[in-house]
Short mmCIF file of C-alpha atoms and ligand atoms in Angstrom, two decimals:
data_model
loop_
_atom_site.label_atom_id
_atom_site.label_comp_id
_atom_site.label_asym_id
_atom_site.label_seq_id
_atom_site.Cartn_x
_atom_site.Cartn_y
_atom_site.Cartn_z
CA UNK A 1 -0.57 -38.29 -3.69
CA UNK A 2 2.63 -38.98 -5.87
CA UNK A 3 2.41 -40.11 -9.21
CA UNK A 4 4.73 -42.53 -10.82
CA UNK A 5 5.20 -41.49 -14.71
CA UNK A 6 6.69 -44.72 -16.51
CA UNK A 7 8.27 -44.21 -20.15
CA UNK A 8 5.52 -44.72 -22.57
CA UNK A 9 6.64 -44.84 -26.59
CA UNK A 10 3.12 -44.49 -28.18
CA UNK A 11 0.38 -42.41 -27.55
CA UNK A 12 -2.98 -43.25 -29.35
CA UNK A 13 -6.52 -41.93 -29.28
CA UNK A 14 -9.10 -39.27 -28.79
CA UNK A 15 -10.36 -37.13 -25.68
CA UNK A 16 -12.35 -33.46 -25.25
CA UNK A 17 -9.93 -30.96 -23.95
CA UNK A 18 -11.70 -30.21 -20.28
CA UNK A 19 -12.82 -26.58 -20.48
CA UNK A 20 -11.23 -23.33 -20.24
CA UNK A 21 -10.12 -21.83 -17.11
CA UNK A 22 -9.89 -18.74 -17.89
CA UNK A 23 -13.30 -18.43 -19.24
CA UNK A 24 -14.94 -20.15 -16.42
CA UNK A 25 -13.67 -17.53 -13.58
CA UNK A 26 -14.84 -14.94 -16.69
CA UNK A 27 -18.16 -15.45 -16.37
CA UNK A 28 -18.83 -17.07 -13.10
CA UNK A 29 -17.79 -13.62 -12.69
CA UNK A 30 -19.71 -11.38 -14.69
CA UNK A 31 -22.62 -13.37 -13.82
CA UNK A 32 -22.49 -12.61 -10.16
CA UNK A 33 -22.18 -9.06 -11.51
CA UNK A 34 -25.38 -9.48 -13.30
CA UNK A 35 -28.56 -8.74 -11.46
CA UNK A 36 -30.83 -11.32 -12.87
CA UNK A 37 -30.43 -14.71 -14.33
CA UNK A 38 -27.67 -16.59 -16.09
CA UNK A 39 -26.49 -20.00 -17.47
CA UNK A 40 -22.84 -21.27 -18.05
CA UNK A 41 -22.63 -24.02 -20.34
CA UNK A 42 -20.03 -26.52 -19.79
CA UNK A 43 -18.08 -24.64 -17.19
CA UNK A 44 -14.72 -26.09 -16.02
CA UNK A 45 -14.66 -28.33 -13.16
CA UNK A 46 -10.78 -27.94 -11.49
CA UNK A 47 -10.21 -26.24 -8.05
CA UNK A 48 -9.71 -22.53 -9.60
CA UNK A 49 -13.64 -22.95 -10.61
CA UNK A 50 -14.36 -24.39 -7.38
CA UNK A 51 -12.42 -20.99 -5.75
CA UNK A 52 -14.59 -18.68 -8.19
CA UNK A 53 -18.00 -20.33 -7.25
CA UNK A 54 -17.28 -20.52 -3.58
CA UNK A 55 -16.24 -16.60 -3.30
CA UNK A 56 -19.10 -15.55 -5.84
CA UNK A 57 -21.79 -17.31 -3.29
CA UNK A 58 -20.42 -16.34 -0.22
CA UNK A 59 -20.75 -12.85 -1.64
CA UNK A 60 -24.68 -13.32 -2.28
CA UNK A 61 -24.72 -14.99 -5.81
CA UNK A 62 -27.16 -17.72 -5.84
CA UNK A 63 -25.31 -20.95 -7.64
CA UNK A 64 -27.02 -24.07 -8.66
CA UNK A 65 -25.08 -26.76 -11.04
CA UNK A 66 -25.28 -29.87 -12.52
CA UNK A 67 -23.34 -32.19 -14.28
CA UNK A 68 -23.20 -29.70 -17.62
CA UNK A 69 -23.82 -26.25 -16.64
CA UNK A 70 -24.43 -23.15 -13.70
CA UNK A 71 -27.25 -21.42 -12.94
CA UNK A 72 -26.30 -18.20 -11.68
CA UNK A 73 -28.10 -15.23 -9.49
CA UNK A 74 -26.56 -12.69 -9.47
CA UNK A 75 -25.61 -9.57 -6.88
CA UNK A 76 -24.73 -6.86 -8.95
CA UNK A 77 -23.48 -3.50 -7.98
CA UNK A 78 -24.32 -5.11 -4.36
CA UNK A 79 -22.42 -8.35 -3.00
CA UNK A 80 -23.82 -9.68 0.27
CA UNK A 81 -21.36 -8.13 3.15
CA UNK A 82 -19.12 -11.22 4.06
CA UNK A 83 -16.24 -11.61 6.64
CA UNK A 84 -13.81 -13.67 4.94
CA UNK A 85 -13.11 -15.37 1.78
CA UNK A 86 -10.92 -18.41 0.65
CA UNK A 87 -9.41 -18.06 -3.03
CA UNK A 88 -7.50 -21.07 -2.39
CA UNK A 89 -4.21 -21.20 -4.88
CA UNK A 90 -5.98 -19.12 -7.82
CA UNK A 91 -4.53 -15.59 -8.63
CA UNK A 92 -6.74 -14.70 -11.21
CA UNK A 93 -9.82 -15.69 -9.00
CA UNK A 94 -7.99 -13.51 -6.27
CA UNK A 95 -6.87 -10.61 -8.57
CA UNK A 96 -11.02 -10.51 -9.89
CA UNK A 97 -12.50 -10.27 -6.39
CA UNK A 98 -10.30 -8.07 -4.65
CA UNK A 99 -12.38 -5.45 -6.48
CA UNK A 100 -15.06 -7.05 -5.85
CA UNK A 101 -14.14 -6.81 -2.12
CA UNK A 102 -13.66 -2.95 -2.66
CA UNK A 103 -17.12 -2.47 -2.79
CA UNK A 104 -18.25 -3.94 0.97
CA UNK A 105 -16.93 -2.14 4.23
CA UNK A 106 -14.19 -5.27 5.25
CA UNK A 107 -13.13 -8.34 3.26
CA UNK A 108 -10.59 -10.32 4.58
CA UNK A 109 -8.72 -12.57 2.44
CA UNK A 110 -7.02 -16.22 3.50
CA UNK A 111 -3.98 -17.19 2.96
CA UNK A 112 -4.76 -21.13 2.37
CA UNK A 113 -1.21 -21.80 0.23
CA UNK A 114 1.46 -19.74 1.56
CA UNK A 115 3.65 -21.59 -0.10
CA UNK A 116 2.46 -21.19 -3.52
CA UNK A 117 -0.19 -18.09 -4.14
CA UNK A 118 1.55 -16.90 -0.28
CA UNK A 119 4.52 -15.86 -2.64
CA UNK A 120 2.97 -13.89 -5.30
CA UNK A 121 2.64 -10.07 -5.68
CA UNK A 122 -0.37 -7.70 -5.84
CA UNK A 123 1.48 -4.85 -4.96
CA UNK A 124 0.21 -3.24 -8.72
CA UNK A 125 -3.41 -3.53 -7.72
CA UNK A 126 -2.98 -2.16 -4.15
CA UNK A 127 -1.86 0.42 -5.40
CA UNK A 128 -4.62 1.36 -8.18
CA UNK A 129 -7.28 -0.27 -5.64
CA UNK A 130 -6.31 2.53 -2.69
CA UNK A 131 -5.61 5.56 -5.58
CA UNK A 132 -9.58 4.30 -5.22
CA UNK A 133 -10.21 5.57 -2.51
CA UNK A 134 -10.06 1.73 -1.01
CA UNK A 135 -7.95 0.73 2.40
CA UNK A 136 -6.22 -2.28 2.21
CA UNK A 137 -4.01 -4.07 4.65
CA UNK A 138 -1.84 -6.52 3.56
CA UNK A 139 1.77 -8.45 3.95
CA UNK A 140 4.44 -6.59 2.14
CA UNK A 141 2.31 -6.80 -1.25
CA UNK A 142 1.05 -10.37 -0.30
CA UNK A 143 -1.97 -12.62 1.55
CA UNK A 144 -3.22 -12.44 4.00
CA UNK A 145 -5.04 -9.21 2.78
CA UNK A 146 -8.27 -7.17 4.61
CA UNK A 147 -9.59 -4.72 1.97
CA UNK A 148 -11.69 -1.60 3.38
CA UNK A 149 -13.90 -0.54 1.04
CA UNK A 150 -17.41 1.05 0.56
CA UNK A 151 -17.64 3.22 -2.67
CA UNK A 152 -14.95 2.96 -4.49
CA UNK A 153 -13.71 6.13 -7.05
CA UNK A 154 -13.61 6.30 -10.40
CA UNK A 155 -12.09 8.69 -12.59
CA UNK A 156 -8.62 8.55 -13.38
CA UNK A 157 -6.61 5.19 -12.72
CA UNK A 158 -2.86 3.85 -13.07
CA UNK A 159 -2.05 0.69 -13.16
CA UNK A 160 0.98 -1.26 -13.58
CA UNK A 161 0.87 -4.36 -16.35
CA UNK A 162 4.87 -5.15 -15.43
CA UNK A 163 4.03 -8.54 -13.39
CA UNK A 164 0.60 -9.71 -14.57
CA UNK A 165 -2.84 -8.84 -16.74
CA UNK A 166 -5.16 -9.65 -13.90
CA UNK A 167 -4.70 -6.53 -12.18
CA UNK A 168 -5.55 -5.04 -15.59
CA UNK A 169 -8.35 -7.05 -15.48
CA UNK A 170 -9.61 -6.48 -12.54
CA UNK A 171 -10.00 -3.05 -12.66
CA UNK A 172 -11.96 -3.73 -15.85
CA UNK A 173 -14.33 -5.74 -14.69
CA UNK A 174 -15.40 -3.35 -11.66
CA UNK A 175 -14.78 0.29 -12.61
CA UNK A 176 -18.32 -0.15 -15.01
CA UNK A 177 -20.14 -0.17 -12.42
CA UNK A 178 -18.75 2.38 -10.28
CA UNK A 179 -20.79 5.98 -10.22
CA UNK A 180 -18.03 8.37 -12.43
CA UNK A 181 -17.20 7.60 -15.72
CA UNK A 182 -13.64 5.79 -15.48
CA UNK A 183 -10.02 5.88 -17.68
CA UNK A 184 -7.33 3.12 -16.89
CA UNK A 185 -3.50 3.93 -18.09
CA UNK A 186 -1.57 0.62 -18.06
CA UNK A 187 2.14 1.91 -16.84
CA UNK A 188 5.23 0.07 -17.79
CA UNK A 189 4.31 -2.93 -20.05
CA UNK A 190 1.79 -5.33 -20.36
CA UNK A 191 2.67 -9.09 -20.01
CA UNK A 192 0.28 -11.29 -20.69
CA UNK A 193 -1.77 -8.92 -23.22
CA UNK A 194 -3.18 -11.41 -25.47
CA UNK A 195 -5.53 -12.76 -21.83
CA UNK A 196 -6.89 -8.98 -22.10
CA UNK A 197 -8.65 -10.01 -24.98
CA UNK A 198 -10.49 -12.75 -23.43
CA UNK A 199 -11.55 -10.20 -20.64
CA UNK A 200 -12.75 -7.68 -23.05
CA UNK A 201 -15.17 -10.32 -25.05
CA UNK A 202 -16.64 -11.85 -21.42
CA UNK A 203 -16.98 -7.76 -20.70
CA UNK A 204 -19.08 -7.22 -24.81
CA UNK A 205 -20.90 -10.51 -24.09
CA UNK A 206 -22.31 -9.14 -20.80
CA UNK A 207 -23.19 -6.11 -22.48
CA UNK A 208 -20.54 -3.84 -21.16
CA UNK A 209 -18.99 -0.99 -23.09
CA UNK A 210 -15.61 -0.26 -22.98
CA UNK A 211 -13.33 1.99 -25.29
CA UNK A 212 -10.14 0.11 -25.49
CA UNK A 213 -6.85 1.84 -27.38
CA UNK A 214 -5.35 -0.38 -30.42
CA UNK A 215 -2.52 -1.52 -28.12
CA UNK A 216 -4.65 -2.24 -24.90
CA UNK A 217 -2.85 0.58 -22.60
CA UNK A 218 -5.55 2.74 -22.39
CA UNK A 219 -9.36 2.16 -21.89
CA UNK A 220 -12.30 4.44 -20.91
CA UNK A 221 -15.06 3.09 -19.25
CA UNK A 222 -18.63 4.58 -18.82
CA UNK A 223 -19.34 4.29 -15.43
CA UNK A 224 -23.04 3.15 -14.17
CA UNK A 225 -23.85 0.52 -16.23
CA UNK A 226 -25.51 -2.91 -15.73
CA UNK A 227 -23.91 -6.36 -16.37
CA UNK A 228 -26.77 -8.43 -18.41
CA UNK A 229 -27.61 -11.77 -17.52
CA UNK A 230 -26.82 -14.26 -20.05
CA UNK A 231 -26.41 -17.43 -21.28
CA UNK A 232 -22.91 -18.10 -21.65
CA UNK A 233 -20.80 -21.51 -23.49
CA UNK A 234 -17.18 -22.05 -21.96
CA UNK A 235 -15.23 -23.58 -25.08
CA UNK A 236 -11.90 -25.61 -24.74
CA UNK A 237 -9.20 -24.98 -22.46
CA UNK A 238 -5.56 -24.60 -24.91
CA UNK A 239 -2.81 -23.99 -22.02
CA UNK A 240 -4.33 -27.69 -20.52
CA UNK A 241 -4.65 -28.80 -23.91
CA UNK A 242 -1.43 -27.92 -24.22
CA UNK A 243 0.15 -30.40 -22.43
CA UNK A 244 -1.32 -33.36 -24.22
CA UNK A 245 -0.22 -31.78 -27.49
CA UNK A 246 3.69 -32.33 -25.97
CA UNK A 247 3.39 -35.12 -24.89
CA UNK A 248 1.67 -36.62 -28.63
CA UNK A 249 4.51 -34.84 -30.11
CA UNK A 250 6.87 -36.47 -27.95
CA UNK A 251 6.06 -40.33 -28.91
CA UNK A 252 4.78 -42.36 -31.41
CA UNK A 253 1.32 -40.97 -31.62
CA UNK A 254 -1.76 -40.75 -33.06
CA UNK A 255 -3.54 -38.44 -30.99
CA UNK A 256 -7.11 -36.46 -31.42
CA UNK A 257 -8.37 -33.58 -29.53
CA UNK A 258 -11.75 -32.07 -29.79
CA UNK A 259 -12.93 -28.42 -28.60
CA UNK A 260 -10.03 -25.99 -29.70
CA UNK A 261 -11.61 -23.47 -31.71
CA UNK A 262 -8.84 -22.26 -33.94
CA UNK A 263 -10.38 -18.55 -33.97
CA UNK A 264 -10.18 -18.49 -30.11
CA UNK A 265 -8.83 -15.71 -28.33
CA UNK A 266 -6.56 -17.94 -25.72
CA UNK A 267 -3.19 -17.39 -26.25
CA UNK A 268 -2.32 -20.44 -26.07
CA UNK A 269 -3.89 -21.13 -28.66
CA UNK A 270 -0.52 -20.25 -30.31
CA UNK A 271 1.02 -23.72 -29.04
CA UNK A 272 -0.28 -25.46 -32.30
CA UNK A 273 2.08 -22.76 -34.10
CA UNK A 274 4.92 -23.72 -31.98
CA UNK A 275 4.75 -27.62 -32.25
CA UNK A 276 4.40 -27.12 -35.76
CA UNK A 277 7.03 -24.46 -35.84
CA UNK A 278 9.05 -27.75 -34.14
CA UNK A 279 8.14 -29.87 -37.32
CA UNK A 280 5.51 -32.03 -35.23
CA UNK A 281 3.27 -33.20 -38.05
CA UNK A 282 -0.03 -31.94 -36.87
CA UNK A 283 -3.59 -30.25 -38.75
CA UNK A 284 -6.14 -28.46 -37.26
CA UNK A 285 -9.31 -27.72 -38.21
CA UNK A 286 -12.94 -27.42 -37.48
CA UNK A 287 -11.96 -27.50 -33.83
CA UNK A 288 -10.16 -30.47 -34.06
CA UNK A 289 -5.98 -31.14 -33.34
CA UNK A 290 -4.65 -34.01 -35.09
CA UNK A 291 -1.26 -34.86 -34.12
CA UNK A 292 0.62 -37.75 -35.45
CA UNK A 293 3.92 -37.48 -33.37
CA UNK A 294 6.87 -39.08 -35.00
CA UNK A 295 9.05 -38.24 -31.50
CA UNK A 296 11.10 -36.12 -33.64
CA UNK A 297 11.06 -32.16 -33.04
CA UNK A 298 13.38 -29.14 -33.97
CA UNK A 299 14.40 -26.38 -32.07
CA UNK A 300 12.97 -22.93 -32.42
CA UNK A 301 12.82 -19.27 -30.60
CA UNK A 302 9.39 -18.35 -29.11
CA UNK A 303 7.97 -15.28 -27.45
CA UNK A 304 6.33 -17.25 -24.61
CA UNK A 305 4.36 -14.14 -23.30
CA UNK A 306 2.34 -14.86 -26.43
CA UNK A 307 1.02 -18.08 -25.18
CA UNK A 308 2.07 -18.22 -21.23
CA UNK A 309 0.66 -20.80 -19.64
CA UNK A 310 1.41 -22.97 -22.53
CA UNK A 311 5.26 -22.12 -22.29
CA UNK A 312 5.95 -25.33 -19.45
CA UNK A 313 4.66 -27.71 -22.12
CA UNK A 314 6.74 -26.40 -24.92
CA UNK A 315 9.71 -26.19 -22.96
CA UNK A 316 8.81 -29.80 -22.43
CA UNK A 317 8.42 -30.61 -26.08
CA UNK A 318 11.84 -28.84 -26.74
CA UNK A 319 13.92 -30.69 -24.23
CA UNK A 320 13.81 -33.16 -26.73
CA UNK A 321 14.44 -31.46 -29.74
CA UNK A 322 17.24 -31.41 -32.13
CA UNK A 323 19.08 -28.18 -31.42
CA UNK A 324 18.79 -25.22 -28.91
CA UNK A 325 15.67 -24.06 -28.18
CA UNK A 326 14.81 -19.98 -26.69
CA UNK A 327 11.61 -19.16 -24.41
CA UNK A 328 12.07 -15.49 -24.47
CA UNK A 329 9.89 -12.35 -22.94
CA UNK A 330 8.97 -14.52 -19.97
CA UNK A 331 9.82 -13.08 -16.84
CA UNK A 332 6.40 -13.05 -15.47
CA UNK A 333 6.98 -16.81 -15.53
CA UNK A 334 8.18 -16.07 -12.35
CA UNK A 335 5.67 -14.58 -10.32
CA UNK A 336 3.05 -17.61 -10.88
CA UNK A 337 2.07 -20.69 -8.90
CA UNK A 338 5.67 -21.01 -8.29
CA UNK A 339 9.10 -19.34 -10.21
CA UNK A 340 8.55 -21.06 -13.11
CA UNK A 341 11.68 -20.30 -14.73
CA UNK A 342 14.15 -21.38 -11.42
CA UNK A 343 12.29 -23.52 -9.92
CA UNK A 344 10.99 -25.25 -13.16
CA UNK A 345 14.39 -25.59 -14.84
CA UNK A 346 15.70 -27.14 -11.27
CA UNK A 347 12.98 -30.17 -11.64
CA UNK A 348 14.43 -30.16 -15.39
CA UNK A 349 17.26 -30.66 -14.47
CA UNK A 350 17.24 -33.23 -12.22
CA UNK A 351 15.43 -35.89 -14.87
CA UNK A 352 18.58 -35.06 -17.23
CA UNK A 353 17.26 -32.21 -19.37
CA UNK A 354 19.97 -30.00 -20.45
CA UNK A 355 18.49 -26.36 -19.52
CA UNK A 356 19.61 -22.72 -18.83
CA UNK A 357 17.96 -19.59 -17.59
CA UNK A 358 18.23 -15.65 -17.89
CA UNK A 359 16.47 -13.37 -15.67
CA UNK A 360 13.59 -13.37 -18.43
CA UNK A 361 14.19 -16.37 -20.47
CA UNK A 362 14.74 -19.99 -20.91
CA UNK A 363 16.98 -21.73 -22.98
CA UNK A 364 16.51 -25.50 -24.44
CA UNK A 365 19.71 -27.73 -25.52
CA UNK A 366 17.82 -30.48 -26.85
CA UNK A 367 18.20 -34.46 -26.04
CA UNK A 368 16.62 -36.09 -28.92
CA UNK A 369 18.59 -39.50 -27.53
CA UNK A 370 16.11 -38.94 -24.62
CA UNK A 371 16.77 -38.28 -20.44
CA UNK A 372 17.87 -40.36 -17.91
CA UNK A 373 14.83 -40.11 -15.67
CA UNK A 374 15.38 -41.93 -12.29
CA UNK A 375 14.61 -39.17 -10.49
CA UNK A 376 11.60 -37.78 -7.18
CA UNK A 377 10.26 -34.09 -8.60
CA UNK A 378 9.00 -31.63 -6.53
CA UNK A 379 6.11 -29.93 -8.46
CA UNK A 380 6.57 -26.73 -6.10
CA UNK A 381 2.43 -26.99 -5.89
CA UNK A 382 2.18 -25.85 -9.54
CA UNK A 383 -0.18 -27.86 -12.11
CA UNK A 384 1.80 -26.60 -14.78
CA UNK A 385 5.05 -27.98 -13.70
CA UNK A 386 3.10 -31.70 -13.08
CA UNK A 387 2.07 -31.72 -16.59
CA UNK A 388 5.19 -30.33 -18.05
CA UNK A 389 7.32 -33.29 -15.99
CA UNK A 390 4.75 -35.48 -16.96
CA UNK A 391 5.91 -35.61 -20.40
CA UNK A 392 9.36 -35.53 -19.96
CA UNK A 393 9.10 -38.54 -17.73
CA UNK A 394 7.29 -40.15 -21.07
CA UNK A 395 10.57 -40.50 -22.71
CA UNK A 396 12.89 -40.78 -19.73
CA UNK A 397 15.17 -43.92 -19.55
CA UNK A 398 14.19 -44.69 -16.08
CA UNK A 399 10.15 -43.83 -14.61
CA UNK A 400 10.26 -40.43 -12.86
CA UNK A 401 7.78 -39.77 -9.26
CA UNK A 402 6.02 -36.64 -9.38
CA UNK A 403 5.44 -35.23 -5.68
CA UNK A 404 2.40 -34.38 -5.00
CA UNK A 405 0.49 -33.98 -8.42
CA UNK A 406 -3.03 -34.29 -7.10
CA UNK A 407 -2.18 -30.55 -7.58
CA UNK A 408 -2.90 -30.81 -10.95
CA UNK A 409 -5.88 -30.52 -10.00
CA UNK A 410 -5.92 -26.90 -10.16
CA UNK A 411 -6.29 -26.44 -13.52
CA UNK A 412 -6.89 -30.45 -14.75
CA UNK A 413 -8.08 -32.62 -12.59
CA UNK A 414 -8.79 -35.24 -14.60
CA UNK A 415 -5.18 -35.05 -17.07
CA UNK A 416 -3.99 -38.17 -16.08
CA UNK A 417 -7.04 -39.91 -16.96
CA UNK A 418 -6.41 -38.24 -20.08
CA UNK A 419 -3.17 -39.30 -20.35
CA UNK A 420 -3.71 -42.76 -19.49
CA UNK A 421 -6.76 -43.35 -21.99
CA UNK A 422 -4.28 -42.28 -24.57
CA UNK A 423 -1.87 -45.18 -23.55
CA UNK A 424 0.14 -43.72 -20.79
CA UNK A 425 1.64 -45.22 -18.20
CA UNK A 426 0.56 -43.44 -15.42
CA UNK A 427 -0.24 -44.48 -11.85
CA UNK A 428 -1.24 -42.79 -8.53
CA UNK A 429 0.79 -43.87 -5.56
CA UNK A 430 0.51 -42.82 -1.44
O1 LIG B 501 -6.54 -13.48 -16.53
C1 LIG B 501 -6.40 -14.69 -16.40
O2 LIG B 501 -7.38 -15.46 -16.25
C2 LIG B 501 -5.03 -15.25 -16.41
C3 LIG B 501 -3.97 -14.48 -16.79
C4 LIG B 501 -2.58 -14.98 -16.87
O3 LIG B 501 -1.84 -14.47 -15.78
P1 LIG B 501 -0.82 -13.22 -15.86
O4 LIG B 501 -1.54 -12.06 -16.44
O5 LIG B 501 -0.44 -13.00 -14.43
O6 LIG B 501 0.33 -13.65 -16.72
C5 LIG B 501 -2.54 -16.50 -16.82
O7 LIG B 501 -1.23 -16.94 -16.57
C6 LIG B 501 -3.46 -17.05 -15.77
O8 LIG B 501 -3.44 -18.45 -15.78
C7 LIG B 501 -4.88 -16.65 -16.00
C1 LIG B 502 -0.89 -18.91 -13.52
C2 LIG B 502 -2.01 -19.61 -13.55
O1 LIG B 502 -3.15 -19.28 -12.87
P1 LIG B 502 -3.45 -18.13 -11.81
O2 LIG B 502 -2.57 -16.95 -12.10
O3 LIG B 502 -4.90 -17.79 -12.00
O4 LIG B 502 -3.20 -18.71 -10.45
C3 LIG B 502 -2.12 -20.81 -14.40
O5 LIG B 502 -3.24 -21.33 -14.55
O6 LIG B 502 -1.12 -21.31 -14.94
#
């Protein structure tokens, strides 16, 4: 399904931001982990959560749901043997269960999007995953993948944070319950640090304990313990969030969104710095963004790895900004649901904005007179590019057709719905 995005000059109302990704695989995760009991409280309905639920069941976890929450049996140290599993185009959901998989005798993993998660590297976790002890076939770093485990070791583990957190991650979320005590050493860097956070909070909430250095490249991990079963409440997703911030601070608006805690540990949460940073008159408070967009924005310089999957939505925001704008310290950009920095700035392009790109940044010369528009995009399969074109086709000259943005769905299925009950003209075509 394409979607035709006509320019739209006002924006006015009120929605709930959907809820948080990131926190949904979280603790559909450590509730599978669990051995008894748990309940997840508004969890987020989007395909990645539909890719967590369907790999935590077919690995033994018991998963009922309604409307407003999960009910969730867990496996524990033990996940049901299973041949094959299906991840569809979610990394982090993929990243998270390959150590999972470590613990049965042969997982094989699918590779449903070779296009899109096809492309993307795991090379860093291999490689801790099989200093494990753990056998693991795969293409040249990529899917499809058949990981031959049993018992995995503990002890002493490297891992490289260079291309993503999830490996990071990963490793946390399995080596407590392994039989030795465990210490990770991130090598290199670590991009995406501020998403450890959110991983080390799921990890305290489920009663874990984990010794984490001040600069999260170091961690010691008791090994033997038990994930509790708990009652858990997913708040409001920011990097989807995001997305409708841009695009009220790219009209006329008057636009309210509920559910974004302002002492959340999301990232992204850093976007209501940057639009404001970008003089978009906005408050927040008591969980509540209040922007009143006036259309007119200023350039600024960002660290994007501070808030990355919020960066496509800035970038957005800037291309119509007065002045040049720099996304810098984002090379991981690259290695997501597509190369968000070539591919990205390529879609850019064609609807007029005036954009540049180093190997690790992305630079903004801002059309406050607005883009022609005109123009088919190919969304490369990534949500975050259909939301980011989104609102550049808002204040286009000519309506722009997005390619294929039912995969928005991903991450926001319902964002056009959004959009449009804020005024948008947006409409699904064959
Ligand atoms: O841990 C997570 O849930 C995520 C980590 C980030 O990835 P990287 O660490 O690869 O940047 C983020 O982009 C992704 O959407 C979700
Ligand atoms: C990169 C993303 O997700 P993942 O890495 O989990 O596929 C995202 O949601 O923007």
């Amino acid at each position: 399904m394409d979607m035709i995005v006509t320019p739209t000059g006002k924006l006015n109302g009120e929605i709930q931001a959907l809820s948080s990704k990131n926190y949904t695989t979280r603790y559909l995760l450590v509730s599978a982990l669990a051995e008894g009991t748990s309940t997840i409280l508004y969890p987020a309905h989007s395909e990645d959560g539909e890719a967590m639920r369907r790999c935590i069941r077919d690995l033994g976890a018991i998963v009922e749901e309604d409307e407003e929450k999960i009910v969730i049996t867990g496996f524990g140290r033990h996940p049901r043997p299973t041949k094959e599993l299906d991840v569809g185009n979610a990394g982090a959901v993929l990243r998270f269960i390959m150590s999972v998989a470590a613990l049965l005798p042969e997982v094989h993993f699918l590779n449903s999007y070779p296009a899109s998660l096809g492309k993307r590297p795991h090379d860093d976790l291999i490689v801790a995953l099989e200093s494990m002890g753990v056998k693991i076939e795969h293409q040249n770093g990529r899917l499809p993948m058949t990981i031959k485990g049993g018992n995995p070791r503990g002890g002493k583990i490297q891992v490289s944070g260079s291309v993503s957190s999830q490996f990071l991650s990963s490793l946390l979320f399995i080596t407590p319950l392994l039989d030795e005590d465990s210490e990770i050493e991130v090598l290199h860097d670590l991009k995406s640090k501020v998403v450890i956070g959110q991983t080390l909070e799921v990890l305290a909430q489920a009663g874990i304990v984990i010794e984490a250095s001040e600069d999260l490249m170091f961690f010691r991990i008791p090994g033997k313990q038990k994930y509790k079963a708990q009652t858990y409440t997913v708040q409001g997703d920011y990097p989807g969030s995001a997305a409708i911030l841009a695009a009220a601070a790219v009209t006329e608006s008057d636009v309210v969104v509920h559910r974004l805690m302002e002492d959340s540990k999301q990232g992204e949460r850093a976007v209501v710095d940057v639009l404001r940073a970008m003089n978009v008159p906005l408050t927040h408070k008591d969980g509540i963004v209040h922007v009143q967009g006036n259309g007119r924005l200023k350039a600024g310089e960002f660290d994007g790895d501070e808030f990355t999957d919020g960066v496509l939505a800035m970038v957005a925001a800037a291309v119509f900004a007065e002045g040049t704008s720099r996304f810098y310290n984002v090379e991981n950009l690259r290695y997501k649901e597509c190369d968000r920095i070539t591919d990205y700035l390529t879609e850019l392009r064609k609807a007029g904005a005036r954009v540049e790109e180093k190997r690790d940044e992305i630079i903004v010369h801002g059309r406050p007179e607005g883009v022609e528009g005109g123009v088919e995009i190919d969304a490369h399969y990534d949500h975050r590019v259909i939301m980011a074109l989104t609102i550049v086709g808002l204040r286009s000259a000519q309506p722009i057709r997005i390619k294929d943005a039912h995969h928005v769905a991903k991450s926001y299925p319902i964002y056009f719905d959004h959009l449009k009950s804020l005024g948008a003209q947006v409409e699904w075509t064959e």
